[in-house]
Amino acid sequence: MIAALNQAVDAVETQLADDPSVAFDAADVAAALGTTEHHLRRMFSSLAGMPLSDYVRRRRMALAAADLVRTRTDLLTLAVRYGYGSTEAFGRAFRAVHAVGPRDVRRDGGPLRTQPRIRFHLTVEGSVPMDTRTTDLPDLRLVGHAARVPLVHAGVNPHIAEHVAGIPPEETARLKELNDTEPTGVLAVSHDLDPDRAEGTELTYLHGVATTRVPPAGLDVLEVPAGTWAVFRTEGPHPEALQEAWAATATTWFPSQPWRLRPGPEIVAMLAYDAAAGRATCELWLPVEPG
């Protein structure tokens, strides 16, 4: 996967050099590399610390800044060259990256926030073993109560906390009675995430359980087809241990395993929780397929 990510970066540079006005086609690049757009975007975002779309935008604006400083090309021509239909749209995109407008840079020569070209390297120390298994599940339903919430990478997501706090304990107990398959227990389900996992983008969060039965009316239902899952068991401070394991799947596990992510919900099963100590034992379920 590391080689594929570096080839994707090469493809970004080639396309920007050939015609920076053309949108980068991650799906075509992923297919040429023998992987999927879903997996490529997830691995890039996890390892680079930014979404692939942000990287392309920053590199495009780095080239635009260089043209702006070393040439006298008028702003409208530059805007069109870099894929914008007006100087206003170009200016907004430029300012979002460099925090100053194109005219300011042309007059003063800066300041600029240039995005260097990324290169990926894998260092495997093996000092922190991951408690992992893979398993096949049949068709199942994830049922419960869902809400659209913004993505928060670190710490407690207050929007999720508010949603869960609004579900009465007796309703959660009723949901538990529907659970007749893995993953067991009450689940935290993240679905319909932004492909790049950008902070603040919306996802569907479901507080519920897994079942093979037809659920009663009034519940939100997510149909999940049969497939293979990678299951990562975590123990420690919550939610830090879980979030660290989630990140480590991209930085350590997937690059060294013959699996890749496939589209589908990402599930956390809470096996045990000590509220006083702030510690939990969890299972993180990720949908996978042969890489």
XYZ file of N, CA, C and O in Angstrom, residues 120-204:
340
model
N 5.761 8.757 1.186
C 5.385 7.852 2.271
C 6.482 6.820 2.507
O 7.050 6.263 1.560
N 6.767 6.581 3.778
C 7.726 5.553 4.179
C 7.106 4.762 5.317
O 6.441 5.329 6.195
N 7.324 3.470 5.336
C 6.777 2.614 6.384
C 7.891 2.153 7.307
O 8.877 1.569 6.864
N 7.728 2.447 8.599
C 8.643 1.957 9.623
C 7.866 1.029 10.538
O 6.942 1.454 11.227
N 8.223 -0.243 10.520
C 7.529 -1.226 11.338
C 8.448 -1.664 12.464
O 9.452 -2.324 12.233
N 8.121 -1.271 13.682
C 8.935 -1.635 14.837
C 8.424 -2.908 15.509
O 9.177 -3.651 16.112
N 7.132 -3.147 15.437
C 6.561 -4.346 16.026
C 6.546 -4.348 17.534
O 6.399 -5.392 18.172
N 6.694 -3.173 18.135
C 6.769 -3.121 19.590
C 5.388 -3.111 20.246
O 5.270 -3.358 21.434
N 4.353 -2.811 19.476
C 2.990 -2.768 20.029
C 2.120 -3.742 19.230
O 1.576 -3.387 18.192
N 2.004 -4.996 19.694
C 1.197 -5.971 18.963
C -0.272 -5.583 18.977
O -0.769 -4.993 19.929
N -0.974 -5.903 17.885
C -2.391 -5.610 17.786
C -3.173 -6.910 17.949
O -2.875 -7.915 17.305
N -4.174 -6.879 18.829
C -5.033 -8.028 19.078
C -6.107 -8.034 18.001
O -7.102 -7.302 18.095
N -5.893 -8.858 16.968
C -6.725 -8.782 15.767
C -7.177 -10.163 15.328
O -6.454 -11.148 15.481
N -8.376 -10.235 14.780
C -8.870 -11.450 14.131
C -9.710 -11.040 12.931
O -10.168 -9.883 12.835
N -9.911 -11.950 12.004
C -10.843 -11.716 10.901
C -11.950 -12.755 10.991
O -11.726 -13.893 11.432
N -13.141 -12.355 10.600
C -14.289 -13.249 10.678
C -15.286 -12.898 9.584
O -15.339 -11.749 9.125
N -16.045 -13.888 9.157
C -17.097 -13.681 8.160
C -18.440 -13.588 8.855
O -18.757 -14.392 9.744
N -19.244 -12.616 8.449
C -20.592 -12.450 8.995
C -21.623 -12.616 7.885
O -21.375 -12.237 6.733
N -22.791 -13.162 8.223
C -23.873 -13.258 7.232
C -24.546 -11.902 7.044
O -24.181 -10.918 7.693
N -25.523 -11.856 6.168
C -26.362 -10.661 6.071
C -26.927 -10.344 7.456
O -27.377 -11.252 8.171
N -26.899 -9.085 7.818
C -27.461 -8.704 9.116
C -28.013 -7.289 9.042
O -27.814 -6.581 8.055
N -28.684 -6.902 10.123
C -29.225 -5.552 10.228
C -28.621 -4.879 11.457
O -28.499 -5.504 12.516
N -28.267 -3.630 11.308
C -27.900 -2.797 12.447
C -29.100 -1.917 12.730
O -29.522 -1.139 11.861
N -29.690 -2.056 13.909
C -30.938 -1.362 14.220
C -30.779 -0.539 15.486
O -30.049 -0.918 16.404
N -31.431 0.601 15.531
C -31.356 1.453 16.712
C -31.826 2.847 16.406
O -32.820 3.038 15.694
N -31.082 3.830 16.899
C -31.460 5.233 16.732
C -30.282 5.984 16.116
O -29.170 5.991 16.670
N -30.521 6.608 14.963
C -29.456 7.237 14.185
C -29.589 8.758 14.184
O -30.681 9.308 14.379
N -28.454 9.420 13.949
C -28.421 10.881 13.830
C -27.247 11.261 12.933
O -26.248 10.539 12.866
N -27.387 12.383 12.242
C -26.270 12.931 11.466
C -25.442 13.813 12.396
O -25.973 14.716 13.052
N -24.139 13.555 12.448
C -23.247 14.289 13.344
C -21.965 14.630 12.613
O -21.582 13.954 11.657
N -21.240 15.679 13.045
C -19.935 15.989 12.444
C -18.864 15.031 12.952
O -18.936 14.533 14.088
N -17.868 14.774 12.120
C -16.764 13.899 12.481
C -15.779 14.646 13.382
O -15.354 15.758 13.065
N -15.420 14.019 14.500
C -14.417 14.551 15.425
C -13.353 13.475 15.604
O -13.654 12.359 16.030
N -12.097 13.782 15.262
C -11.050 12.768 15.268
C -10.527 12.451 16.669
O -10.173 11.312 16.954
N -10.416 13.436 17.535
C -9.774 13.230 18.836
C -10.736 13.582 19.968
O -11.486 14.562 19.886
N -10.702 12.767 21.022
C -11.519 13.048 22.195
C -12.972 12.663 22.007
O -13.365 12.037 21.021
N -13.792 13.038 22.963
C -15.220 12.731 22.932
C -15.921 13.608 21.903
O -15.689 14.814 21.841
N -16.768 12.986 21.085
C -17.576 13.745 20.131
C -18.830 14.237 20.872
O -19.698 13.428 21.221
N -18.944 15.541 21.143
C -20.077 16.022 21.950
C -21.423 15.810 21.276
O -22.445 15.662 21.961
N -21.458 15.777 19.959
C -22.716 15.586 19.240
C -23.210 14.147 19.408
O -24.415 13.905 19.578
N -22.271 13.198 19.379
C -22.639 11.806 19.622
C -23.069 11.625 21.074
O -24.067 10.950 21.367
N -22.312 12.228 21.988
C -22.645 12.120 23.414
C -24.055 12.650 23.684
O -24.828 12.048 24.452
N -24.406 13.761 23.042
C -25.745 14.334 23.233
C -26.819 13.407 22.672
O -27.881 13.221 23.279
N -26.535 12.826 21.514
C -27.505 11.906 20.897
C -27.749 10.693 21.794
O -28.899 10.316 22.052
N -26.659 10.077 22.294
C -26.794 8.879 23.126
C -27.476 9.207 24.451
O -28.304 8.438 24.954
N -27.148 10.389 25.019
C -27.747 10.784 26.300
C -29.259 10.954 26.184
O -29.991 10.816 27.175
N -29.731 11.237 24.981
C -31.170 11.426 24.785
C -31.946 10.133 24.605
O -33.172 10.164 24.448
N -31.258 8.986 24.602
C -31.930 7.687 24.456
C -32.145 7.089 25.842
O -31.178 6.828 26.561
N -33.374 6.860 26.266
C -33.634 6.348 27.626
C -32.978 4.987 27.856
O -32.888 4.172 26.925
N -32.521 4.711 29.072
C -31.906 3.410 29.390
C -32.816 2.226 29.059
O -32.331 1.181 28.606
N -34.116 2.392 29.272
C -35.030 1.285 28.980
C -35.100 0.984 27.477
O -35.350 -0.161 27.066
N -34.847 2.011 26.659
C -34.822 1.790 25.205
C -33.575 1.014 24.812
O -33.626 0.115 23.960
N -32.439 1.339 25.443
C -31.220 0.587 25.180
C -31.381 -0.868 25.611
O -30.929 -1.793 24.929
N -32.043 -1.096 26.749
C -32.305 -2.464 27.205
C -33.176 -3.212 26.206
O -32.971 -4.415 25.943
N -34.160 -2.530 25.614
C -35.023 -3.157 24.611
C -34.219 -3.545 23.370
O -34.430 -4.617 22.786
N -33.274 -2.662 22.991
C -32.438 -2.958 21.835
C -31.580 -4.200 22.082
O -31.407 -5.038 21.184
N -31.049 -4.336 23.304
C -30.180 -5.477 23.615
C -30.897 -6.805 23.388
O -30.276 -7.807 23.004
N -32.204 -6.823 23.603
C -32.961 -8.063 23.427
C -33.030 -8.489 21.963
O -33.318 -9.663 21.659
N -32.768 -7.569 21.036
C -32.802 -7.890 19.609
C -31.484 -8.480 19.120
O -31.424 -9.063 18.033
N -30.418 -8.349 19.904
C -29.082 -8.770 19.476
C -28.983 -10.297 19.465
O -29.071 -10.944 20.502
N -28.806 -10.872 18.258
C -28.695 -12.325 18.146
C -27.520 -12.753 17.279
O -27.464 -13.887 16.807
N -26.571 -11.852 17.017
C -25.419 -12.172 16.186
C -24.272 -11.242 16.540
O -24.471 -10.218 17.204
N -23.068 -11.594 16.115
C -21.949 -10.662 16.257
C -22.143 -9.500 15.287
O -22.749 -9.665 14.234
N -21.610 -8.337 15.672
C -20.969 -7.956 16.932
C -22.003 -7.927 18.070
O -23.144 -7.544 17.855
N -21.571 -8.328 19.261
C -22.501 -8.436 20.378
C -22.529 -7.164 21.204
O -21.576 -6.385 21.227
N -23.642 -6.973 21.898
C -23.777 -5.828 22.790
C -24.258 -4.584 22.067
O -24.613 -4.597 20.889
N -24.266 -3.482 22.797
C -24.674 -2.193 22.241
C -23.522 -1.656 21.388
O -22.366 -1.648 21.819
N -23.860 -1.188 20.200
C -22.856 -0.801 19.212
C -22.893 0.699 18.934
O -23.951 1.334 18.970
N -21.715 1.235 18.614
C -21.582 2.593 18.088
C -21.207 2.441 16.619
O -20.105 1.987 16.298
N -22.110 2.781 15.736
C -21.940 2.538 14.302
C -21.731 3.854 13.574
O -22.538 4.784 13.704
N -20.640 3.929 12.803
C -20.373 5.092 11.953
C -20.558 4.668 10.501
O -19.966 3.680 10.056
N -21.376 5.426 9.779
C -21.704 5.047 8.404
C -21.801 6.294 7.539
O -22.025 7.396 8.036
N -21.634 6.077 6.230
C -21.759 7.163 5.255
C -20.787 8.291 5.578
O -21.138 9.467 5.568
N -19.525 7.899 5.850
C -18.508 8.901 6.149
C -17.989 9.536 4.870
O -18.013 8.934 3.788
N -17.481 10.748 4.993
C -16.797 11.408 3.892
C -15.622 10.533 3.458
O -14.900 10.002 4.315
N -15.415 10.324 2.146
C -14.332 9.438 1.705
C -12.957 9.816 2.244
O -12.120 8.951 2.473
N -12.728 11.111 2.463
C -11.431 11.572 2.948
C -11.350 11.667 4.461
O -10.313 12.035 5.010
N -12.456 11.384 5.164
C -12.471 11.470 6.633
C -12.053 12.861 7.119
O -11.339 13.003 8.107
N -12.487 13.896 6.447
C -12.111 15.262 6.837
C -12.828 15.654 8.129
O -14.022 15.393 8.301
N -12.091 16.276 9.033
C -12.646 16.745 10.301
C -13.837 17.666 10.045
O -13.786 18.569 9.207
N -14.934 17.424 10.754
C -16.102 18.283 10.628
C -17.102 17.850 9.577
O -18.228 18.360 9.560
N -16.724 16.922 8.677
C -17.693 16.427 7.702
C -18.707 15.531 8.406
O -18.436 14.971 9.469
N -19.873 15.373 7.815
C -20.947 14.659 8.489
C -20.896 13.154 8.235
O -20.424 12.691 7.193
N -21.394 12.411 9.203
C -21.563 10.970 9.097
C -22.868 10.597 9.778
O -23.446 11.387 10.525
N -23.328 9.385 9.511
C -24.489 8.862 10.217
C -23.998 8.016 11.383
O -23.232 7.070 11.182
